[in-house]
PDB file of C-alpha atoms and ligand atoms in Angstrom:
ATOM      1  CA  MET A 466       0.000   0.000   0.000  1.00 95.00           C
ATOM      2  CA  THR A 467       1.344   3.454  -0.885  1.00 97.00           C
ATOM      3  CA  TYR A 468       1.253   6.323   1.578  1.00 98.00           C
ATOM      4  CA  HIS A 469      -1.181   8.066  -0.739  1.00 98.00           C
ATOM      5  CA  GLU A 470      -3.554   5.070  -0.462  1.00 98.00           C
ATOM      6  CA  LEU A 471      -3.146   5.092   3.333  1.00 98.00           C
ATOM      7  CA  VAL A 472      -4.065   8.785   3.373  1.00 98.00           C
ATOM      8  CA  GLU A 473      -7.201   7.937   1.361  1.00 98.00           C
ATOM      9  CA  LYS A 474      -8.137   5.355   4.029  1.00 98.00           C
ATOM     10  CA  ALA A 475      -7.719   8.042   6.691  1.00 98.00           C
ATOM     11  CA  TYR A 476     -10.061  10.351   4.755  1.00 98.00           C
ATOM     12  CA  GLU A 477     -12.630   7.539   4.511  1.00 98.00           C
ATOM     13  CA  ALA A 478     -12.464   7.088   8.294  1.00 98.00           C
ATOM     14  CA  MET A 479     -12.789  10.840   8.833  1.00 98.00           C
ATOM     15  CA  GLN A 480     -16.335  10.635   7.440  1.00 98.00           C
ATOM     16  CA  PHE A 481     -17.326   8.733  10.597  1.00 98.00           C
ATOM     17  CA  SER A 482     -15.955  11.398  12.950  1.00 99.00           C
ATOM     18  CA  TYR A 483     -18.323  12.084  15.836  1.00 98.00           C
ATOM     19  CA  SER A 484     -17.396  15.678  16.626  1.00 98.00           C
ATOM     20  CA  PRO A 485     -20.569  17.701  17.350  1.00 98.00           C
ATOM     21  CA  TYR A 486     -18.764  19.914  19.897  1.00 98.00           C
ATOM     22  CA  SER A 487     -15.681  20.993  17.960  1.00 98.00           C
ATOM     23  CA  ASN A 488     -16.861  20.303  14.405  1.00 98.00           C
ATOM     24  CA  PHE A 489     -13.240  19.302  13.859  1.00 98.00           C
ATOM     25  CA  LYS A 490     -13.153  15.990  12.014  1.00 98.00           C
ATOM     26  CA  VAL A 491     -10.086  13.777  12.188  1.00 98.00           C
ATOM     27  CA  GLY A 492      -9.322  10.462  10.493  1.00 98.00           C
ATOM     28  CA  ALA A 493      -6.434   8.052  10.897  1.00 98.00           C
ATOM     29  CA  ALA A 494      -5.269   4.899   9.158  1.00 98.00           C
ATOM     30  CA  LEU A 495      -2.737   2.580  10.765  1.00 98.00           C
ATOM     31  CA  LEU A 496      -0.820   0.235   8.453  1.00 98.00           C
ATOM     32  CA  THR A 497       0.427  -3.047   9.933  1.00 98.00           C
ATOM     33  CA  THR A 498       3.617  -4.747   8.756  1.00 98.00           C
ATOM     34  CA  SER A 499       1.424  -7.470   7.218  1.00 98.00           C
ATOM     35  CA  GLY A 500      -0.487  -4.903   5.142  1.00 98.00           C
ATOM     36  CA  LYS A 501      -3.716  -4.736   7.137  1.00 98.00           C
ATOM     37  CA  VAL A 502      -5.167  -1.281   7.812  1.00 98.00           C
ATOM     38  CA  TYR A 503      -6.950  -0.224  11.006  1.00 98.00           C
ATOM     39  CA  THR A 504      -8.838   3.038  10.678  1.00 99.00           C
ATOM     40  CA  GLY A 505     -10.088   5.446  13.312  1.00 98.00           C
ATOM     41  CA  CYS A 506     -11.904   8.728  13.791  1.00 99.00           C
ATOM     42  CA  ASN A 507     -12.230  11.131  16.702  1.00 98.00           C
ATOM     43  CA  VAL A 508     -15.138  10.413  19.037  1.00 98.00           C
ATOM     44  CA  GLU A 509     -16.229  13.340  21.206  1.00 98.00           C
ATOM     45  CA  ILE A 510     -18.120  13.111  24.487  1.00 98.00           C
ATOM     46  CA  ALA A 511     -20.120  15.887  26.193  1.00 98.00           C
ATOM     47  CA  SER A 512     -17.732  15.533  29.131  1.00 98.00           C
ATOM     48  CA  PHE A 513     -14.865  16.609  26.873  1.00 98.00           C
ATOM     49  CA  GLY A 514     -12.063  14.792  28.678  1.00 97.00           C
ATOM     50  CA  ALA A 515     -13.565  11.481  27.617  1.00 98.00           C
ATOM     51  CA  THR A 516     -12.986  12.300  23.943  1.00 98.00           C
ATOM     52  CA  ASN A 517     -10.861   9.863  21.951  1.00 98.00           C
ATOM     53  CA  CYS A 518      -8.648  11.038  19.107  1.00 98.00           C
ATOM     54  CA  ALA A 519      -8.621   9.360  15.695  1.00 99.00           C
ATOM     55  CA  GLU A 520      -5.063   8.063  16.090  1.00 98.00           C
ATOM     56  CA  ARG A 521      -5.826   6.393  19.404  1.00 98.00           C
ATOM     57  CA  THR A 522      -9.034   4.886  18.038  1.00 98.00           C
ATOM     58  CA  ALA A 523      -7.045   3.239  15.217  1.00 98.00           C
ATOM     59  CA  ILE A 524      -4.209   2.062  17.484  1.00 98.00           C
ATOM     60  CA  PHE A 525      -6.549   0.720  20.164  1.00 98.00           C
ATOM     61  CA  LYS A 526      -8.562  -1.154  17.535  1.00 98.00           C
ATOM     62  CA  ALA A 527      -5.353  -2.862  16.393  1.00 98.00           C
ATOM     63  CA  ILE A 528      -4.167  -3.622  19.934  1.00 98.00           C
ATOM     64  CA  SER A 529      -7.589  -5.017  20.830  1.00 98.00           C
ATOM     65  CA  GLU A 530      -7.297  -7.474  17.941  1.00 98.00           C
ATOM     66  CA  GLY A 531      -3.836  -8.600  18.989  1.00 98.00           C
ATOM     67  CA  ASN A 532      -1.908  -6.766  16.296  1.00 98.00           C
ATOM     68  CA  HIS A 533       1.171  -4.937  17.614  1.00 97.00           C
ATOM     69  CA  ASP A 534       3.327  -4.582  14.479  1.00 98.00           C
ATOM     70  CA  TYR A 535       2.912  -1.400  12.468  1.00 98.00           C
ATOM     71  CA  SER A 536       4.798   0.463   9.804  1.00 98.00           C
ATOM     72  CA  ALA A 537       2.907   3.757   9.405  1.00 98.00           C
ATOM     73  CA  ILE A 538      -0.039   5.883  10.470  1.00 98.00           C
ATOM     74  CA  ALA A 539      -1.706   8.558   8.346  1.00 98.00           C
ATOM     75  CA  VAL A 540      -3.569  11.460   9.972  1.00 98.00           C
ATOM     76  CA  VAL A 541      -5.962  13.841   8.198  1.00 98.00           C
ATOM     77  CA  SER A 542      -8.532  16.362   9.341  1.00 98.00           C
ATOM     78  CA  SER A 543     -11.180  18.782   8.172  1.00 98.00           C
ATOM     79  CA  SER A 544      -8.806  21.683   8.829  1.00 98.00           C
ATOM     80  CA  ARG A 545      -7.296  23.540   5.919  1.00 97.00           C
ATOM     81  CA  ASP A 546      -3.908  22.971   7.582  1.00 97.00           C
ATOM     82  CA  PHE A 547      -1.978  19.865   8.549  1.00 98.00           C
ATOM     83  CA  THR A 548      -3.110  18.316  11.849  1.00 98.00           C
ATOM     84  CA  TYR A 549      -0.316  16.903  13.962  1.00 98.00           C
ATOM     85  CA  PRO A 550      -0.975  14.241  16.610  1.00 98.00           C
ATOM     86  CA  CYS A 551      -1.799  15.659  20.035  1.00 98.00           C
ATOM     87  CA  GLY A 552       0.433  15.063  23.046  1.00 98.00           C
ATOM     88  CA  ILE A 553      -1.568  12.120  24.363  1.00 98.00           C
ATOM     89  CA  CYS A 554      -1.515  10.412  20.950  1.00 98.00           C
ATOM     90  CA  ARG A 555       2.251  10.970  20.732  1.00 98.00           C
ATOM     91  CA  GLN A 556       2.617   9.195  24.065  1.00 98.00           C
ATOM     92  CA  VAL A 557       0.501   6.291  22.777  1.00 98.00           C
ATOM     93  CA  ILE A 558       2.575   6.116  19.582  1.00 98.00           C
ATOM     94  CA  VAL A 559       5.834   5.963  21.554  1.00 98.00           C
ATOM     95  CA  GLU A 560       4.333   3.152  23.668  1.00 98.00           C
ATOM     96  CA  PHE A 561       3.070   0.939  20.859  1.00 97.00           C
ATOM     97  CA  ALA A 562       4.540   2.149  17.596  1.00 96.00           C
ATOM     98  CA  LYS A 563       7.825   3.913  18.213  1.00 96.00           C
ATOM     99  CA  ASP A 564       9.409   3.056  14.840  1.00 97.00           C
ATOM    100  CA  ILE A 565       6.541   3.888  12.498  1.00 98.00           C
ATOM    101  CA  ASP A 566       6.322   6.636   9.919  1.00 98.00           C
ATOM    102  CA  ILE A 567       3.815   9.285  11.002  1.00 98.00           C
ATOM    103  CA  ILE A 568       2.204  10.699   7.876  1.00 98.00           C
ATOM    104  CA  VAL A 569       0.526  14.056   8.370  1.00 98.00           C
ATOM    105  CA  ALA A 570      -1.530  14.793   5.284  1.00 98.00           C
ATOM    106  CA  LYS A 571      -3.669  17.408   3.638  1.00 98.00           C
ATOM    107  CA  ASP A 572      -5.247  16.348   0.360  1.00 94.00           C
ATOM    108  CA  TYR A 573      -2.385  15.035  -1.811  1.00 85.00           C
ATOM    109  CA  ASP A 574       0.333  16.729   0.211  1.00 97.00           C
ATOM    110  CA  TYR A 575       1.979  14.957   3.128  1.00 98.00           C
ATOM    111  CA  GLU A 576       4.891  15.129   5.542  1.00 98.00           C
ATOM    112  CA  VAL A 577       6.507  12.114   7.238  1.00 98.00           C
ATOM    113  CA  TYR A 578       7.873  12.172  10.789  1.00 98.00           C
ATOM    114  CA  LYS A 579       9.347   9.799  13.344  1.00 98.00           C
ATOM    115  CA  ILE A 580       8.095   9.939  16.922  1.00 98.00           C
ATOM    116  CA  ASP A 581      11.499  11.122  18.185  1.00 98.00           C
ATOM    117  CA  GLU A 582      10.948  14.347  16.225  1.00 98.00           C
ATOM    118  CA  LEU A 583       7.430  14.882  17.582  1.00 98.00           C
ATOM    119  CA  LEU A 584       8.089  13.696  21.141  1.00 98.00           C
ATOM    120  CA  PRO A 585      11.777  14.130  21.969  1.00 98.00           C
ATOM    121  CA  LYS A 586      13.147  12.951  25.313  1.00 97.00           C
ATOM    122  CA  SER A 587       9.990  10.948  25.941  1.00 97.00           C
ATOM    123  CA  PHE A 588       9.072   9.044  29.087  1.00 97.00           C
ATOM    124  CA  THR A 589       8.678   5.352  28.220  1.00 96.00           C
ATOM    125  CA  GLN A 590       8.650   1.816  29.606  1.00 94.00           C
ATOM    126  CA  ILE A 591      12.452   1.974  29.829  1.00 95.00           C
ATOM    127  CA  ASP A 592      12.239   4.693  32.489  1.00 97.00           C
ATOM    128  CA  LEU A 593      10.192   2.416  34.748  1.00 97.00           C
ATOM    129  CA  LYS A 594      12.912  -0.234  34.911  1.00 94.00           C
TER     130      LYS A 594
HETATM  131  N1  THU B 696      -8.069  15.332  17.587  1.00 85.78           N
HETATM  132  C1  THU B 696      -7.711  14.132  17.061  1.00 85.78           C
HETATM  133  O1  THU B 696      -8.551  13.280  16.765  1.00 85.78           O
HETATM  134  N2  THU B 696      -6.393  13.899  16.874  1.00 85.78           N
HETATM  135  C2  THU B 696      -5.404  14.793  17.159  1.00 85.78           C
HETATM  136  O2  THU B 696      -4.229  14.435  17.124  1.00 85.78           O
HETATM  137  C3  THU B 696      -5.758  16.173  17.472  1.00 85.78           C
HETATM  138  C4  THU B 696      -7.143  16.352  17.990  1.00 85.78           C
HETATM  139  C5  THU B 696      -9.503  15.587  17.817  1.00 85.78           C
HETATM  140  C6  THU B 696      -9.921  15.587  19.266  1.00 85.78           C
HETATM  141  C7  THU B 696     -11.166  16.441  19.214  1.00 85.78           C
HETATM  142  O3  THU B 696     -12.259  15.620  18.871  1.00 85.78           O
HETATM  143  C8  THU B 696     -10.925  17.405  18.070  1.00 85.78           C
HETATM  144  O4  THU B 696      -9.839  16.870  17.322  1.00 85.78           O
HETATM  145  C9  THU B 696     -10.596  18.811  18.493  1.00 85.78           C
HETATM  146  O5  THU B 696      -9.577  18.808  19.431  1.00 85.78           O
END
């Protein structure tokens, strides 16, 4: 699967965004090393702290099905600008997917990052040893 195709999957997932409070739609598509794609959207709750971001929805879907091996995640939104993963999602990515390419896309344009660039000097499992 090309990164462009993965971005298209993220846009498909964005259609399911439940975001009546912010009207800010986000979609994500997580590519496993075996080629399977787990998609996710943001799900907002009236008690805002319970909201789940699109990236975490996709990652938690994969984890909940026993799949822990990923190569990339694409993130898109309804904004006219790129949407970068929030701090909590960065922490989840460093926990479960620290080597993946993080593709931040807007239409046909995208940028690719590693988690070390987005979350330098992170706190991880290693620090608990
Ligand atoms: N959001 C995401 O889904 N992913 C991010 O990385 C940034 C923020 C969602 C959460 C909330 O539903 C909306 O965008 C506005 O913050």
